């Protein structure tokens, strides 16, 4: 088995501040890999480097076999991305949002409409497809974004805190779609989260990130076994590795954005 | 099979040709793809405006007021020497250029809004050339500016300005309006990529509109300016937009000699700014 995501000593510094401090890991094809950590741990920065939004300060990584610095265009064609903020355009319909992305991803003109309809059906938005997205609930917008990220059948799907701010029902719906995707295709899923429950119910392996480093990386069960007895939860593992999380905090901007997202979801 | 026929000594050459062929085909295909992406970004704007034209309509109020109030008063004042033509006639193209400037110079705020929304992250992660993203946005600003031309034509005709309704001249006006909006919106997007917040772009935009507007030939001829201001007016792209619009919009104007320069200057400035903006564009998400 070859890794579909290979990360080697990846470093990102912003001036004096080291956001990601030399992380290395591999993700196998078909895995659901979760990067877990408190705000400001470097999860989003790591994802931004892997999806070619941020150039690394040093180190290297390959996604779907392509180098994230030298083969950006190939990487971009191979991945899907759902950003942290709810990012669909509210002034367009769900169908239009997807159609325009189908065009940007070079899906042949003849296939565009059917691909968009299939993707909408997959996330259960067929009936709402002609409504303006500003009338969607937060959960519907997130499902629309998942549909959009799957249009071009990416090999790796990146999701940055996919369920932050969603109510439990909407969150469960997103999880179900991701699990369905995992069982029906060999799409590899890479997500960041600070929800232990999410990592526990979705991920085949979890990396715990703290202050720019990956401090633990294993299956959820193994992580629990390492830290404590039979009743250990992933929450305990998290506290064990990132116990002083409160002190490190998150950047103000990140917190503000999470709040905004939560507000938009009402 | 035919490909294998040539004599052995040519095989290296054939290989070279075979290797270069896809490359030869690809620039054209790439160029087609480039324009397709650019128009997709502009289509985005058109669809937005179709769902909600409110903003587009409210923006037509300001140029209408300039023509109606400022124009009517200054026509009676006869304070500004405009040669053979009436001041209102002189002013109409200037006001169109002004509203193009006002729409475009704050356009950078749109990409900051998209950054906050996360849409721009998704654009940047898609296999779309940065320059196509920038020019697509510039074209979108042009789409937003075009309704201004319609309101100014209607109002000017009502006020008795003799407008040139020759289809070719109208087409030229459309091209100039889009080009002018593209020019100033790329400038605004560059500022947005560097400053990154809405308030700052708003502030800089307000600082810029004043000199850009008043140090141009929009509401008075350059010849009445002091020498140093004339120099500034001549390097101000708005001057070329106004000059081109004035040549094309007014009936009875036969002097089209400056038109070529106007187009070339606006196009060149836009392209330079767009290339610069494409380099800075990814910064907005950092």
Short mmCIF file of C-alpha atoms in Angstrom, two decimals:
data_model
loop_
_atom_site.label_atom_id
_atom_site.label_comp_id
_atom_site.label_asym_id
_atom_site.label_seq_id
_atom_site.Cartn_x
_atom_site.Cartn_y
_atom_site.Cartn_z
CA UNK A 1 0.00 0.00 0.00
CA UNK A 2 1.26 3.44 -0.88
CA UNK A 3 0.27 6.53 0.96
CA UNK A 4 -2.04 8.96 -0.82
CA UNK A 5 -0.95 11.80 1.45
CA UNK A 6 2.70 11.93 2.51
CA UNK A 7 3.82 14.71 4.79
CA UNK A 8 7.49 15.17 5.63
CA UNK A 9 8.78 17.69 8.21
CA UNK A 10 6.27 20.30 7.17
CA UNK A 11 6.95 23.69 8.77
CA UNK A 12 5.05 26.96 8.57
CA UNK A 13 6.21 30.10 10.28
CA UNK A 14 4.46 33.45 10.32
CA UNK A 15 7.20 35.84 11.31
CA UNK A 16 8.33 34.78 14.78
CA UNK A 17 5.39 32.48 15.31
CA UNK A 18 5.74 28.83 14.30
CA UNK A 19 2.25 27.57 13.44
CA UNK A 20 3.30 24.14 12.23
CA UNK A 21 6.53 22.79 13.62
CA UNK A 22 7.80 19.98 11.41
CA UNK A 23 4.98 17.46 11.17
CA UNK A 24 5.29 14.15 9.32
CA UNK A 25 2.63 11.54 8.67
CA UNK A 26 1.17 9.27 5.98
CA UNK A 27 -2.44 8.66 5.06
CA UNK A 28 -3.41 5.48 3.22
CA UNK A 29 -5.94 5.39 0.42
CA UNK A 30 -9.53 5.13 1.62
CA UNK A 31 -8.75 6.22 5.16
CA UNK A 32 -10.73 8.74 7.15
CA UNK A 33 -7.97 10.65 8.87
CA UNK A 34 -8.73 13.15 11.59
CA UNK A 35 -6.48 15.91 12.81
CA UNK A 36 -7.57 16.75 16.31
CA UNK A 37 -6.51 19.67 18.43
CA UNK A 38 -7.49 22.85 20.23
CA UNK A 39 -7.84 26.20 18.45
CA UNK A 40 -4.47 27.48 17.31
CA UNK A 41 -2.84 24.05 17.30
CA UNK A 42 -1.96 24.36 13.60
CA UNK A 43 -4.68 22.16 12.07
CA UNK A 44 -6.01 24.74 9.62
CA UNK A 45 -2.51 25.86 8.67
CA UNK A 46 -1.59 22.23 7.94
CA UNK A 47 -4.67 21.74 5.77
CA UNK A 48 -4.03 25.04 3.95
CA UNK A 49 -0.54 23.89 3.03
CA UNK A 50 -1.77 20.50 1.79
CA UNK A 51 -4.42 22.08 -0.44
CA UNK A 52 -1.90 24.57 -1.91
CA UNK A 53 -3.38 27.69 -0.28
CA UNK A 54 -0.24 28.34 1.77
CA UNK A 55 3.34 27.66 0.73
CA UNK A 56 5.24 25.77 3.44
CA UNK A 57 8.25 27.45 5.05
CA UNK A 58 10.13 24.16 4.76
CA UNK A 59 9.51 20.45 4.41
CA UNK A 60 7.49 18.74 1.73
CA UNK A 61 4.27 16.89 1.10
CA UNK A 62 2.66 14.90 -1.69
CA UNK A 63 -1.07 14.63 -2.19
CA UNK A 64 -2.40 11.98 -4.59
CA UNK A 65 1.20 11.55 -5.73
CA UNK A 66 1.77 15.22 -6.56
CA UNK A 67 4.09 17.65 -4.84
CA UNK A 68 2.20 20.47 -3.10
CA UNK A 69 4.80 23.06 -4.08
CA UNK A 70 5.86 22.06 -7.59
CA UNK A 71 2.70 20.39 -8.92
CA UNK A 72 0.00 22.64 -7.54
CA UNK A 73 -2.29 22.33 -10.56
CA UNK A 74 -2.28 18.52 -10.37
CA UNK A 75 -2.90 18.59 -6.63
CA UNK A 76 -5.83 20.94 -7.13
CA UNK A 77 -7.41 18.68 -9.70
CA UNK A 78 -7.14 15.71 -7.33
CA UNK A 79 -8.67 17.19 -4.21
CA UNK A 80 -11.95 18.49 -2.87
CA UNK A 81 -12.13 21.06 -0.11
CA UNK A 82 -14.79 22.15 2.35
CA UNK A 83 -13.58 25.25 4.24
CA UNK A 84 -14.32 26.02 7.86
CA UNK A 85 -16.70 28.90 7.15
CA UNK A 86 -20.05 28.21 5.53
CA UNK A 87 -19.01 29.32 2.12
CA UNK A 88 -21.77 28.78 -0.41
CA UNK A 89 -22.98 31.91 -2.19
CA UNK A 90 -26.30 32.87 -0.64
CA UNK A 91 -27.41 34.97 -3.58
CA UNK A 92 -27.40 31.98 -5.93
CA UNK A 93 -29.45 28.79 -5.89
CA UNK A 94 -27.93 25.52 -4.74
CA UNK A 95 -27.95 24.27 -8.30
CA UNK A 96 -26.15 27.39 -9.57
CA UNK A 97 -23.50 27.17 -6.86
CA UNK A 98 -22.66 23.66 -7.99
CA UNK A 99 -22.97 24.36 -11.71
CA UNK A 100 -20.39 27.14 -11.59
CA UNK A 101 -17.95 24.93 -9.71
CA UNK A 102 -18.56 22.14 -12.24
CA UNK A 103 -17.35 24.62 -14.86
CA UNK A 104 -14.33 25.67 -12.83
CA UNK A 105 -13.39 21.99 -12.45
CA UNK A 106 -13.47 21.38 -16.22
CA UNK A 107 -16.33 18.89 -16.09
CA UNK A 108 -17.36 18.49 -19.75
CA UNK A 109 -20.38 20.59 -20.68
CA UNK A 110 -22.57 17.55 -21.44
CA UNK A 111 -21.94 16.00 -18.04
CA UNK A 112 -22.31 19.16 -15.94
CA UNK A 113 -26.06 19.03 -15.34
CA UNK A 114 -26.18 15.32 -14.52
CA UNK A 115 -23.14 15.51 -12.21
CA UNK A 116 -24.67 18.43 -10.35
CA UNK A 117 -28.01 16.63 -9.98
CA UNK A 118 -26.31 13.43 -8.78
CA UNK A 119 -24.28 15.36 -6.23
CA UNK A 120 -27.39 17.19 -4.98
CA UNK A 121 -29.25 13.89 -4.71
CA UNK A 122 -26.38 12.34 -2.77
CA UNK A 123 -26.72 14.92 0.00
CA UNK A 124 -30.53 15.00 -0.17
CA UNK A 125 -30.88 18.50 -1.59
CA UNK A 126 -32.75 17.70 -4.81
CA UNK A 127 -35.92 19.45 -3.71
CA UNK A 128 -34.10 22.56 -2.45
CA UNK A 129 -31.85 22.82 -5.49
CA UNK A 130 -33.66 25.81 -7.04
CA UNK A 131 -33.99 27.78 -3.82
CA UNK A 132 -31.57 30.60 -3.04
CA UNK A 133 -28.93 29.36 -0.62
CA UNK A 134 -29.66 32.27 1.75
CA UNK A 135 -32.86 30.42 2.64
CA UNK A 136 -30.95 27.21 3.48
CA UNK A 137 -30.26 26.13 7.06
CA UNK A 138 -26.65 25.79 8.20
CA UNK A 139 -26.81 22.03 7.84
CA UNK A 140 -28.14 22.31 4.29
CA UNK A 141 -25.35 24.72 3.32
CA UNK A 142 -22.76 22.32 4.68
CA UNK A 143 -24.33 19.43 2.73
CA UNK A 144 -24.30 21.60 -0.38
CA UNK A 145 -20.61 22.24 0.16
CA UNK A 146 -19.90 18.55 0.56
CA UNK A 147 -21.78 17.97 -2.72
CA UNK A 148 -19.74 20.69 -4.40
CA UNK A 149 -16.46 19.24 -3.21
CA UNK A 150 -17.38 15.86 -4.70
CA UNK A 151 -18.41 17.07 -8.19
CA UNK A 152 -15.09 16.29 -9.83
CA UNK A 153 -14.69 12.98 -7.96
CA UNK A 154 -11.62 13.98 -5.99
CA UNK A 155 -9.20 11.37 -4.69
CA UNK A 156 -8.75 13.16 -1.39
CA UNK A 157 -11.43 15.22 0.31
CA UNK A 158 -10.30 17.84 2.83
CA UNK A 159 -12.78 19.15 5.38
CA UNK A 160 -11.82 21.85 7.88
CA UNK A 161 -14.01 21.45 10.96
CA UNK A 162 -16.98 20.26 8.91
CA UNK A 163 -19.56 20.25 11.70
CA UNK A 164 -18.56 23.25 13.81
CA UNK A 165 -21.67 25.14 14.89
CA UNK A 166 -24.12 22.59 13.48
CA UNK A 167 -26.96 21.20 15.58
CA UNK A 168 -26.77 17.48 16.45
CA UNK A 169 -29.20 16.41 13.71
CA UNK A 170 -27.35 18.31 10.99
CA UNK A 171 -24.06 17.02 12.33
CA UNK A 172 -25.28 13.44 12.20
CA UNK A 173 -26.44 13.97 8.60
CA UNK A 174 -22.96 15.17 7.57
CA UNK A 175 -21.38 12.18 9.31
CA UNK A 176 -23.73 9.81 7.53
CA UNK A 177 -22.88 11.30 4.14
CA UNK A 178 -19.17 11.03 4.83
CA UNK A 179 -19.50 7.42 6.00
CA UNK A 180 -21.58 6.62 2.93
CA UNK A 181 -18.92 8.21 0.74
CA UNK A 182 -16.30 6.13 2.45
CA UNK A 183 -18.16 2.87 1.92
CA UNK A 184 -19.15 3.55 -1.70
CA UNK A 185 -15.94 4.99 -3.10
CA UNK A 186 -12.27 4.86 -2.24
CA UNK A 187 -12.17 8.60 -1.59
CA UNK A 188 -9.73 9.39 1.18
CA UNK A 189 -11.09 11.82 3.75
CA UNK A 190 -8.92 14.22 5.72
CA UNK A 191 -10.69 16.28 8.32
CA UNK A 192 -9.81 18.54 11.20
CA UNK A 193 -12.00 18.77 14.24
CA UNK A 194 -12.00 19.58 17.90
CA UNK A 195 -14.96 17.35 18.52
CA UNK A 196 -13.84 14.09 20.15
CA UNK A 197 -17.14 12.51 19.30
CA UNK A 198 -16.64 13.30 15.64
CA UNK A 199 -13.15 11.85 15.57
CA UNK A 200 -14.32 8.76 17.42
CA UNK A 201 -17.28 8.02 15.17
CA UNK A 202 -15.68 8.81 11.80
CA UNK A 203 -11.95 8.39 11.80
CA UNK A 204 -9.91 5.29 11.14
CA UNK A 205 -6.88 7.12 12.52
CA UNK A 206 -6.46 10.26 14.53
CA UNK A 207 -3.50 12.60 14.85
CA UNK A 208 -3.53 14.84 17.90
CA UNK A 209 -2.01 18.19 17.20
CA UNK A 210 -0.76 20.54 19.86
CA UNK A 211 1.24 23.74 19.46
CA UNK A 212 2.26 22.93 15.91
CA UNK A 213 3.31 19.34 16.59
CA UNK A 214 1.59 16.00 16.18
CA UNK A 215 1.89 14.60 19.69
CA UNK A 216 0.09 11.31 19.10
CA UNK A 217 -1.12 9.40 16.05
CA UNK A 218 -3.01 6.11 16.08
CA UNK A 219 -6.43 4.51 15.78
CA UNK A 220 -8.95 5.89 18.27
CA UNK A 221 -8.98 2.56 20.15
CA UNK A 222 -5.22 2.37 20.45
CA UNK A 223 -5.03 5.96 21.61
CA UNK A 224 -7.53 5.23 24.35
CA UNK A 225 -5.68 2.08 25.36
CA UNK A 226 -2.38 3.93 25.62
CA UNK A 227 -3.72 6.61 27.88
CA UNK A 228 -5.86 4.65 30.28
CA UNK A 229 -8.20 1.82 31.11
CA UNK A 230 -11.36 0.46 29.58
CA UNK A 231 -13.48 3.52 30.28
CA UNK A 232 -11.13 6.02 28.65
CA UNK A 233 -12.75 8.29 26.08
CA UNK A 234 -11.04 10.14 23.30
CA UNK A 235 -11.73 13.22 25.36
CA UNK A 236 -9.39 11.89 28.05
CA UNK A 237 -6.77 11.24 25.39
CA UNK A 238 -7.13 14.79 24.18
CA UNK A 239 -6.74 16.26 27.65
CA UNK A 240 -3.80 13.95 28.27
CA UNK A 241 -1.90 15.24 25.26
CA UNK A 242 -3.12 18.82 25.07
CA UNK A 243 -3.96 19.47 28.70
CA UNK A 244 -2.73 23.03 28.71
CA UNK A 245 -4.82 23.84 25.67
CA UNK A 246 -6.58 26.69 27.42
CA UNK A 247 -3.35 28.59 27.85
CA UNK A 248 -2.37 28.35 24.22
CA UNK A 249 -5.77 29.62 23.12
CA UNK A 250 -6.48 30.28 19.47
CA UNK A 251 -5.84 33.32 17.41
CA UNK A 252 -8.44 36.00 17.85
CA UNK A 253 -9.30 35.88 14.17
CA UNK A 254 -9.92 32.16 14.25
CA UNK A 255 -12.15 32.41 17.28
CA UNK A 256 -13.99 35.33 15.73
CA UNK A 257 -14.58 33.34 12.58
CA UNK A 258 -15.91 30.35 14.50
CA UNK A 259 -18.27 32.68 16.33
CA UNK A 260 -19.42 34.23 13.08
CA UNK A 261 -20.06 30.83 11.58
CA UNK A 262 -22.02 29.86 14.64
CA UNK A 263 -24.02 33.08 14.39
CA UNK A 264 -24.87 32.55 10.77
CA UNK A 265 -26.21 29.17 11.73
CA UNK A 266 -28.37 30.84 14.33
CA UNK B 1 1.56 2.40 -38.24
CA UNK B 2 2.51 5.28 -40.46
CA UNK B 3 4.41 6.90 -37.66
CA UNK B 4 6.85 4.03 -37.57
CA UNK B 5 7.70 4.12 -41.28
CA UNK B 6 10.30 6.92 -41.45
CA UNK B 7 13.93 5.89 -41.76
CA UNK B 8 15.93 5.26 -38.64
CA UNK B 9 17.91 8.49 -38.78
CA UNK B 10 14.71 10.48 -38.55
CA UNK B 11 13.36 8.67 -35.54
CA UNK B 12 14.94 11.08 -33.08
CA UNK B 13 13.35 13.97 -34.88
CA UNK B 14 10.01 12.17 -34.86
CA UNK B 15 10.34 11.61 -31.17
CA UNK B 16 11.06 15.27 -30.69
CA UNK B 17 8.00 16.18 -32.72
CA UNK B 18 5.87 13.67 -30.87
CA UNK B 19 7.05 15.15 -27.59
CA UNK B 20 6.45 18.71 -28.61
CA UNK B 21 3.10 18.10 -30.26
CA UNK B 22 0.94 18.01 -27.16
CA UNK B 23 2.74 21.13 -26.01
CA UNK B 24 2.03 22.82 -29.30
CA UNK B 25 -1.64 21.97 -28.99
CA UNK B 26 -1.85 22.91 -25.35
CA UNK B 27 -1.24 26.69 -25.48
CA UNK B 28 -4.35 27.10 -27.60
CA UNK B 29 -6.37 24.72 -25.46
CA UNK B 30 -5.00 26.46 -22.37
CA UNK B 31 -5.99 29.82 -23.73
CA UNK B 32 -9.52 28.56 -24.46
CA UNK B 33 -9.69 27.12 -20.96
CA UNK B 34 -8.39 30.40 -19.54
CA UNK B 35 -11.19 32.42 -21.13
CA UNK B 36 -13.78 29.79 -20.17
CA UNK B 37 -12.78 30.14 -16.51
CA UNK B 38 -12.72 33.91 -16.75
CA UNK B 39 -16.25 33.98 -18.15
CA UNK B 40 -17.43 31.49 -15.50
CA UNK B 41 -16.36 33.95 -12.79
CA UNK B 42 -18.18 36.76 -14.62
CA UNK B 43 -21.23 34.52 -15.12
CA UNK B 44 -21.28 34.17 -11.35
CA UNK B 45 -21.79 37.94 -11.05
CA UNK B 46 -24.43 38.03 -13.76
CA UNK B 47 -26.43 35.31 -12.01
CA UNK B 48 -26.12 37.15 -8.68
CA UNK B 49 -27.43 40.36 -10.26
CA UNK B 50 -30.28 38.49 -11.91
CA UNK B 51 -31.45 37.22 -8.53
CA UNK B 52 -31.02 40.54 -6.78
CA UNK B 53 -30.72 43.67 -8.94
CA UNK B 54 -31.40 46.08 -6.03
CA UNK B 55 -27.81 47.19 -5.62
CA UNK B 56 -27.46 47.72 -9.33
CA UNK B 57 -30.56 49.94 -9.40
CA UNK B 58 -29.74 52.03 -6.33
CA UNK B 59 -26.32 52.75 -7.76
CA UNK B 60 -27.87 54.51 -10.74
CA UNK B 61 -29.23 57.24 -8.45
CA UNK B 62 -25.92 59.00 -7.83
CA UNK B 63 -24.89 59.64 -11.45
CA UNK B 64 -28.45 60.71 -12.19
CA UNK B 65 -28.24 63.32 -9.43
CA UNK B 66 -24.87 64.58 -10.66
CA UNK B 67 -26.25 65.14 -14.12
CA UNK B 68 -29.52 66.64 -12.91
CA UNK B 69 -28.29 68.95 -10.18
CA UNK B 70 -24.61 69.66 -10.79
CA UNK B 71 -25.01 69.53 -14.56
CA UNK B 72 -28.05 71.79 -14.75
CA UNK B 73 -26.55 74.39 -12.43
CA UNK B 74 -23.13 74.55 -14.04
CA UNK B 75 -24.65 74.72 -17.51
CA UNK B 76 -26.37 77.94 -16.47
CA UNK B 77 -23.28 79.24 -14.70
CA UNK B 78 -21.16 79.06 -17.88
CA UNK B 79 -18.10 79.12 -15.61
CA UNK B 80 -16.26 76.31 -17.34
CA UNK B 81 -14.97 76.85 -20.85
CA UNK B 82 -16.00 73.85 -22.93
CA UNK B 83 -15.59 75.38 -26.40
CA UNK B 84 -18.29 74.68 -28.93
CA UNK B 85 -20.30 72.24 -26.83
CA UNK B 86 -22.74 72.93 -24.03
CA UNK B 87 -21.44 72.15 -20.51
CA UNK B 88 -24.09 69.47 -19.93
CA UNK B 89 -22.97 67.69 -23.10
CA UNK B 90 -19.37 67.95 -21.92
CA UNK B 91 -20.33 66.61 -18.50
CA UNK B 92 -22.41 63.55 -19.49
CA UNK B 93 -19.46 61.30 -20.50
CA UNK B 94 -17.53 62.55 -17.46
CA UNK B 95 -20.30 61.44 -15.14
CA UNK B 96 -20.42 58.00 -16.76
CA UNK B 97 -16.67 57.68 -16.22
CA UNK B 98 -17.15 58.87 -12.64
CA UNK B 99 -19.74 56.22 -11.84
CA UNK B 100 -17.54 53.55 -13.42
CA UNK B 101 -14.73 54.73 -11.14
CA UNK B 102 -16.94 54.79 -8.02
CA UNK B 103 -18.22 51.26 -8.61
CA UNK B 104 -14.82 49.82 -9.46
CA UNK B 105 -12.60 51.52 -6.87
CA UNK B 106 -14.48 49.79 -4.03
CA UNK B 107 -14.66 46.44 -5.81
CA UNK B 108 -11.83 45.03 -3.68
CA UNK B 109 -14.31 44.90 -0.83
CA UNK B 110 -16.14 42.18 -2.77
CA UNK B 111 -13.14 39.85 -2.62
CA UNK B 112 -12.65 40.56 1.09
CA UNK B 113 -16.29 39.64 1.56
CA UNK B 114 -15.67 36.43 -0.38
CA UNK B 115 -12.60 35.77 1.75
CA UNK B 116 -14.64 36.09 4.95
CA UNK B 117 -17.27 33.84 3.40
CA UNK B 118 -14.64 31.27 2.38
CA UNK B 119 -15.72 31.29 -1.27
CA UNK B 120 -12.37 32.62 -2.39
CA UNK B 121 -10.60 29.70 -0.71
CA UNK B 122 -12.63 27.36 -2.88
CA UNK B 123 -11.81 29.35 -6.02
CA UNK B 124 -8.11 29.25 -5.18
CA UNK B 125 -8.19 25.51 -4.50
CA UNK B 126 -9.88 24.84 -7.84
CA UNK B 127 -7.70 24.37 -10.95
CA UNK B 128 -8.33 27.95 -12.10
CA UNK B 129 -5.41 30.17 -13.12
CA UNK B 130 -5.07 33.15 -10.75
CA UNK B 131 -5.05 35.57 -13.65
CA UNK B 132 -8.37 34.12 -14.88
CA UNK B 133 -9.83 34.66 -11.39
CA UNK B 134 -8.65 38.28 -11.38
CA UNK B 135 -9.77 39.09 -14.92
CA UNK B 136 -13.08 37.31 -14.28
CA UNK B 137 -13.63 39.60 -11.30
CA UNK B 138 -12.57 42.62 -13.36
CA UNK B 139 -15.11 41.64 -15.99
CA UNK B 140 -17.71 41.30 -13.23
CA UNK B 141 -17.05 44.90 -12.21
CA UNK B 142 -17.66 45.81 -15.85
CA UNK B 143 -20.99 44.00 -15.75
CA UNK B 144 -21.97 46.05 -12.71
CA UNK B 145 -20.95 49.29 -14.40
CA UNK B 146 -22.92 48.81 -17.62
CA UNK B 147 -26.37 49.73 -16.22
CA UNK B 148 -24.87 53.13 -15.38
CA UNK B 149 -24.31 53.74 -19.06
CA UNK B 150 -27.97 53.01 -19.77
CA UNK B 151 -29.28 55.44 -17.15
CA UNK B 152 -26.90 58.18 -18.29
CA UNK B 153 -27.89 57.77 -21.94
CA UNK B 154 -31.58 57.95 -21.07
CA UNK B 155 -31.19 60.92 -18.78
CA UNK B 156 -28.85 62.79 -21.12
CA UNK B 157 -31.30 62.40 -24.00
CA UNK B 158 -34.14 63.64 -21.80
CA UNK B 159 -32.02 66.67 -20.84
CA UNK B 160 -31.45 67.44 -24.50
CA UNK B 161 -27.88 66.22 -24.90
CA UNK B 162 -27.30 65.11 -28.49
CA UNK B 163 -26.02 61.57 -28.05
CA UNK B 164 -24.34 59.49 -30.74
CA UNK B 165 -26.53 56.40 -31.21
CA UNK B 166 -24.43 54.81 -33.94
CA UNK B 167 -24.22 51.07 -33.08
CA UNK B 168 -20.46 51.00 -33.48
CA UNK B 169 -20.07 53.99 -31.18
CA UNK B 170 -22.38 52.32 -28.64
CA UNK B 171 -20.30 49.16 -28.84
CA UNK B 172 -17.19 51.24 -28.29
CA UNK B 173 -18.78 52.76 -25.17
CA UNK B 174 -19.61 49.28 -23.82
CA UNK B 175 -16.01 48.17 -24.35
CA UNK B 176 -14.64 51.33 -22.73
CA UNK B 177 -16.95 51.08 -19.72
CA UNK B 178 -15.97 47.43 -19.15
CA UNK B 179 -12.30 48.23 -19.67
CA UNK B 180 -12.44 51.22 -17.32
CA UNK B 181 -14.21 49.19 -14.63
CA UNK B 182 -11.69 46.37 -15.11
CA UNK B 183 -8.81 48.82 -14.71
CA UNK B 184 -9.97 50.43 -11.47
CA UNK B 185 -11.36 47.21 -9.96
CA UNK B 186 -8.03 45.41 -10.38
CA UNK B 187 -6.39 48.39 -8.71
CA UNK B 188 -8.88 48.05 -5.87
CA UNK B 189 -8.32 44.30 -5.63
CA UNK B 190 -4.57 44.86 -5.35
CA UNK B 191 -5.24 47.17 -2.41
CA UNK B 192 -7.54 44.53 -0.91
CA UNK B 193 -4.88 41.82 -1.24
CA UNK B 194 -2.36 44.05 0.54
CA UNK B 195 -4.56 45.58 3.25
CA UNK B 196 -6.92 42.64 3.78
CA UNK B 197 -9.71 44.39 5.71
CA UNK B 198 -12.90 46.03 4.53
CA UNK B 199 -12.43 49.23 6.54
CA UNK B 200 -8.96 49.86 5.19
CA UNK B 201 -9.99 49.29 1.58
CA UNK B 202 -12.97 51.58 2.12
CA UNK B 203 -10.70 54.26 3.58
CA UNK B 204 -8.07 54.05 0.84
CA UNK B 205 -10.81 53.96 -1.79
CA UNK B 206 -12.23 57.19 -0.44
CA UNK B 207 -8.81 58.82 -0.39
CA UNK B 208 -8.21 57.75 -4.00
CA UNK B 209 -11.53 58.69 -5.58
CA UNK B 210 -11.11 62.39 -4.86
CA UNK B 211 -7.79 62.97 -6.71
CA UNK B 212 -8.63 60.44 -9.43
CA UNK B 213 -11.89 62.23 -10.16
CA UNK B 214 -10.88 65.86 -9.78
CA UNK B 215 -7.43 65.48 -11.36
CA UNK B 216 -9.03 64.35 -14.60
CA UNK B 217 -10.98 65.87 -17.45
CA UNK B 218 -14.28 64.49 -16.10
CA UNK B 219 -15.97 67.77 -15.13
CA UNK B 220 -13.66 70.40 -16.65
CA UNK B 221 -11.06 70.47 -19.41
CA UNK B 222 -7.44 69.78 -18.47
CA UNK B 223 -6.36 73.05 -20.10
CA UNK B 224 -7.75 75.13 -17.24
CA UNK B 225 -5.58 73.29 -14.68
CA UNK B 226 -2.23 74.56 -13.36
CA UNK B 227 0.76 72.88 -14.99
CA UNK B 228 1.58 70.43 -12.22
CA UNK B 229 -2.01 69.21 -12.09
CA UNK B 230 -2.05 68.76 -15.84
CA UNK B 231 0.87 66.35 -15.48
CA UNK B 232 -1.08 64.32 -12.93
CA UNK B 233 -4.18 64.39 -15.11
CA UNK B 234 -2.17 62.98 -17.99
CA UNK B 235 -1.02 59.94 -16.01
CA UNK B 236 -4.51 59.39 -14.58
CA UNK B 237 -6.21 56.48 -16.39
CA UNK B 238 -9.59 58.13 -15.77
CA UNK B 239 -8.60 60.92 -18.17
CA UNK B 240 -8.26 58.38 -20.98
CA UNK B 241 -11.60 56.79 -20.11
CA UNK B 242 -13.31 60.19 -20.15
CA UNK B 243 -11.59 61.17 -23.36
CA UNK B 244 -12.66 57.99 -25.11
CA UNK B 245 -16.23 58.22 -23.84
CA UNK B 246 -16.49 61.87 -24.87
CA UNK B 247 -15.35 60.99 -28.39
CA UNK B 248 -17.88 58.16 -28.72
CA UNK B 249 -20.92 59.38 -26.81
CA UNK B 250 -21.57 62.82 -28.25
CA UNK B 251 -23.23 63.31 -31.64
CA UNK B 252 -21.49 65.66 -34.00
CA UNK B 253 -18.07 64.74 -32.73
CA UNK B 254 -15.78 63.93 -35.62
CA UNK B 255 -12.43 63.90 -33.87
CA UNK B 256 -11.73 60.27 -33.02
CA UNK B 257 -7.96 60.68 -33.19
CA UNK B 258 -7.35 60.12 -29.47
CA UNK B 259 -9.48 56.97 -29.32
CA UNK B 260 -6.67 54.57 -30.17
CA UNK B 261 -4.48 55.97 -27.41
CA UNK B 262 -7.37 55.82 -24.93
CA UNK B 263 -7.99 52.11 -25.62
CA UNK B 264 -4.32 51.16 -25.59
CA UNK B 265 -3.55 53.04 -22.36
CA UNK B 266 -6.54 51.54 -20.52
CA UNK B 267 -5.84 48.03 -21.81
CA UNK B 268 -2.15 48.20 -20.97
CA UNK B 269 -2.73 49.56 -17.46
CA UNK B 270 -5.42 46.92 -16.84
CA UNK B 271 -3.18 44.06 -17.97
CA UNK B 272 -0.22 45.21 -15.88
CA UNK B 273 -2.43 45.63 -12.81
CA UNK B 274 -4.11 42.27 -13.43
CA UNK B 275 -0.80 40.40 -13.63
CA UNK B 276 0.33 42.10 -10.42
CA UNK B 277 -2.99 41.34 -8.76
CA UNK B 278 -2.82 37.67 -9.82
CA UNK B 279 0.52 37.39 -8.01
CA UNK B 280 -0.90 38.99 -4.87
CA UNK B 281 -4.27 37.20 -5.00
CA UNK B 282 -3.35 34.12 -2.90
CA UNK B 283 -2.22 36.48 -0.12
CA UNK B 284 -5.77 37.34 0.70
CA UNK B 285 -6.34 33.95 2.35
CA UNK B 286 -3.05 33.89 4.26
#
